[in-house]
Amino acid sequence: MNPKWDKPKSKISASRKLSLKMLLLTRACEDLEKEKLEREEEKVRYLGEKLPPLQLSGLSLDELQKLCKQLHEKIDVVDEERYDCEHKVVKHNKDIHELKLKVQDLGGKFKKPALRKVRVSADEMMRALLGSKHKGSMDLRANLKSVKKEDVKQDKVLTSEVGDWRENVRLANV
């Protein structure tokens, strides 16, 4: 073989690659833990700014009522912001769905091939449905209910005895 076409050998051994991978993974895990702790600290700091501890002791009734009104106003503002955020999320989700549909339409539709009619015998059908459980050819007509020819002849005799309905009407009118 020509040395130009051979793959160049790696300059780093397999054990060295593995150790570097392990170092990268441990470093990534440590970074994830740091980010998680930072998010928790940010959450605590934000709540500390937005929710100062309440001093309820030593307040008169009027001061408590004013405090309640202020808290209700803050609640209303937060609810409005939450509603606006939810509305934006719903709108963006709807836009994303519409854009996905447009992409599918632009990509073209899959044309289903016309299926050919295939004749399948009863044995082949049973083999396809049952797989290896199918043994030999099954006589499907053996499972049908047998009818005696004498019963059929008796039914014909009974219907012939009824006769013509015109004669019955004429006899009833007389």
Short mmCIF file of C-alpha atoms in Angstrom, two decimals:
data_model
loop_
_atom_site.label_atom_id
_atom_site.label_comp_id
_atom_site.label_asym_id
_atom_site.label_seq_id
_atom_site.Cartn_x
_atom_site.Cartn_y
_atom_site.Cartn_z
CA MET A 1 0.00 0.00 0.00
CA ASN A 2 0.98 3.54 -0.56
CA PRO A 3 1.93 5.36 2.67
CA LYS A 4 0.03 8.43 1.45
CA TRP A 5 -3.28 6.58 1.72
CA ASP A 6 -2.73 5.07 5.17
CA LYS A 7 -4.41 6.76 8.07
CA PRO A 8 -1.98 8.75 10.15
CA LYS A 9 -1.39 7.18 13.51
CA SER A 10 -2.59 9.06 16.52
CA LYS A 11 0.10 10.96 18.36
CA ILE A 12 -1.65 10.30 21.68
CA SER A 13 -1.94 6.82 23.11
CA ALA A 14 -5.35 5.30 23.92
CA SER A 15 -4.71 5.39 27.67
CA ARG A 16 -3.75 9.06 27.46
CA LYS A 17 -6.95 9.82 25.48
CA LEU A 18 -9.00 8.00 28.09
CA SER A 19 -7.38 9.90 30.96
CA LEU A 20 -7.97 13.23 29.18
CA LYS A 21 -11.62 12.30 28.63
CA MET A 22 -11.99 11.47 32.31
CA LEU A 23 -10.43 14.81 33.28
CA LEU A 24 -12.79 16.68 30.95
CA LEU A 25 -15.82 14.86 32.35
CA THR A 26 -14.85 15.54 35.97
CA ARG A 27 -14.22 19.20 35.14
CA ALA A 28 -17.63 19.42 33.41
CA CYS A 29 -19.34 17.86 36.46
CA GLU A 30 -17.64 20.35 38.76
CA ASP A 31 -18.72 23.24 36.52
CA LEU A 32 -22.31 21.99 36.56
CA GLU A 33 -22.27 21.84 40.35
CA LYS A 34 -20.87 25.39 40.54
CA GLU A 35 -23.57 26.67 38.17
CA LYS A 36 -26.25 24.97 40.24
CA LEU A 37 -24.94 26.57 43.45
CA GLU A 38 -24.71 29.97 41.75
CA ARG A 39 -28.34 29.69 40.60
CA GLU A 40 -29.44 28.83 44.13
CA GLU A 41 -27.50 31.79 45.56
CA GLU A 42 -28.97 34.10 42.91
CA LYS A 43 -32.46 32.87 43.79
CA VAL A 44 -31.92 33.49 47.51
CA ARG A 45 -30.45 36.96 46.81
CA TYR A 46 -33.36 37.89 44.51
CA LEU A 47 -35.94 36.75 47.05
CA GLY A 48 -34.08 38.71 49.75
CA GLU A 49 -34.36 41.87 47.64
CA LYS A 50 -37.98 41.40 46.64
CA LEU A 51 -39.25 40.01 49.93
CA PRO A 52 -37.80 41.84 52.90
CA PRO A 53 -38.67 40.27 56.25
CA LEU A 54 -41.94 41.61 57.69
CA GLN A 55 -41.91 43.45 61.01
CA LEU A 56 -45.42 42.82 62.31
CA SER A 57 -44.80 43.25 66.01
CA GLY A 58 -45.72 46.64 67.46
CA LEU A 59 -47.82 47.74 64.45
CA SER A 60 -51.23 49.30 64.93
CA LEU A 61 -54.35 48.18 63.08
CA ASP A 62 -54.10 51.02 60.53
CA GLU A 63 -50.45 50.24 59.80
CA LEU A 64 -51.28 46.53 59.34
CA GLN A 65 -54.06 47.46 56.89
CA LYS A 66 -51.68 49.70 54.91
CA LEU A 67 -49.12 46.89 54.83
CA CYS A 68 -51.77 44.45 53.56
CA LYS A 69 -52.80 46.91 50.81
CA GLN A 70 -49.16 47.33 49.74
CA LEU A 71 -48.70 43.56 49.63
CA HIS A 72 -51.88 43.16 47.57
CA GLU A 73 -50.65 45.79 45.11
CA LYS A 74 -47.34 43.94 44.76
CA ILE A 75 -49.24 40.68 44.23
CA ASP A 76 -51.31 42.30 41.47
CA VAL A 77 -48.18 43.58 39.72
CA VAL A 78 -46.53 40.15 39.91
CA ASP A 79 -49.70 38.45 38.60
CA GLU A 80 -49.81 40.86 35.65
CA GLU A 81 -46.17 40.12 34.83
CA ARG A 82 -46.80 36.38 35.13
CA TYR A 83 -49.84 36.63 32.83
CA ASP A 84 -47.81 38.60 30.27
CA CYS A 85 -45.02 36.01 30.36
CA GLU A 86 -47.49 33.14 29.94
CA HIS A 87 -49.14 34.96 27.03
CA LYS A 88 -45.75 35.43 25.36
CA VAL A 89 -44.92 31.74 25.82
CA VAL A 90 -48.24 30.67 24.29
CA LYS A 91 -47.73 33.06 21.37
CA HIS A 92 -44.18 31.81 20.75
CA ASN A 93 -45.31 28.18 20.92
CA LYS A 94 -48.03 28.91 18.38
CA ASP A 95 -45.50 30.63 16.09
CA ILE A 96 -43.13 27.68 16.41
CA HIS A 97 -45.92 25.27 15.50
CA GLU A 98 -46.90 27.35 12.45
CA LEU A 99 -43.28 27.55 11.30
CA LYS A 100 -42.89 23.79 11.66
CA LEU A 101 -45.96 23.31 9.47
CA LYS A 102 -44.55 25.71 6.87
CA VAL A 103 -41.25 23.82 6.82
CA GLN A 104 -43.11 20.55 6.30
CA ASP A 105 -45.14 22.07 3.45
CA LEU A 106 -42.04 23.51 1.80
CA GLY A 107 -40.22 20.21 2.10
CA GLY A 108 -42.81 18.53 -0.07
CA LYS A 109 -45.19 15.78 0.67
CA PHE A 110 -44.33 12.12 0.57
CA LYS A 111 -46.10 10.39 -2.27
CA LYS A 112 -47.42 7.00 -1.33
CA PRO A 113 -46.74 4.38 -3.98
CA ALA A 114 -49.69 2.66 -5.60
CA LEU A 115 -50.12 -0.78 -4.10
CA ARG A 116 -50.39 -3.78 -6.38
CA LYS A 117 -53.11 -6.35 -5.95
CA VAL A 118 -51.64 -9.64 -4.86
CA ARG A 119 -53.46 -12.93 -4.94
CA VAL A 120 -52.89 -14.86 -1.76
CA SER A 121 -54.16 -18.37 -1.20
CA ALA A 122 -55.64 -19.38 2.11
CA ASP A 123 -52.53 -21.37 3.00
CA GLU A 124 -50.23 -18.44 2.27
CA MET A 125 -52.45 -16.12 4.29
CA MET A 126 -52.47 -18.48 7.26
CA ARG A 127 -48.69 -18.84 6.99
CA ALA A 128 -48.31 -15.07 6.96
CA LEU A 129 -50.62 -14.60 9.95
CA LEU A 130 -49.53 -17.52 12.09
CA GLY A 131 -45.93 -17.82 11.00
CA SER A 132 -44.30 -21.07 12.07
CA LYS A 133 -47.41 -22.23 13.97
CA HIS A 134 -49.12 -23.00 10.66
CA LYS A 135 -48.75 -26.71 9.89
CA GLY A 136 -49.60 -27.95 6.43
CA SER A 137 -52.78 -26.90 4.72
CA MET A 138 -55.78 -26.32 6.91
CA ASP A 139 -59.19 -27.17 5.55
CA LEU A 140 -61.14 -24.03 6.38
CA ARG A 141 -64.38 -25.53 5.10
CA ALA A 142 -64.22 -28.23 7.76
CA ASN A 143 -65.02 -25.59 10.37
CA LEU A 144 -68.23 -24.56 8.62
CA LYS A 145 -71.61 -25.76 9.84
CA SER A 146 -72.94 -28.67 7.82
CA VAL A 147 -76.48 -28.45 6.45
CA LYS A 148 -78.43 -31.51 5.42
CA LYS A 149 -80.20 -31.46 2.06
CA GLU A 150 -83.39 -32.87 3.61
CA ASP A 151 -83.80 -29.71 5.73
CA VAL A 152 -83.57 -27.56 2.61
CA LYS A 153 -86.20 -29.67 0.84
CA GLN A 154 -88.58 -29.37 3.83
CA ASP A 155 -88.21 -25.57 3.78
CA LYS A 156 -89.11 -25.54 0.08
CA VAL A 157 -92.18 -27.73 0.71
CA LEU A 158 -93.38 -25.40 3.48
CA THR A 159 -93.05 -22.35 1.27
CA SER A 160 -94.89 -24.07 -1.58
CA GLU A 161 -97.77 -24.96 0.79
CA VAL A 162 -98.32 -21.30 1.58
CA GLY A 163 -99.36 -20.81 -2.00
CA ASP A 164 -100.15 -17.72 -3.98
CA TRP A 165 -101.06 -14.67 -1.92
CA ARG A 166 -103.61 -13.51 -4.51
CA GLU A 167 -105.72 -16.59 -3.85
CA ASN A 168 -105.59 -15.92 -0.10
CA VAL A 169 -106.81 -12.34 -0.66
CA ARG A 170 -109.61 -13.48 -2.97
CA LEU A 171 -110.76 -16.11 -0.45
CA ALA A 172 -110.71 -13.56 2.37
CA ASN A 173 -112.91 -11.14 0.39
CA VAL A 174 -115.58 -13.77 -0.43
#
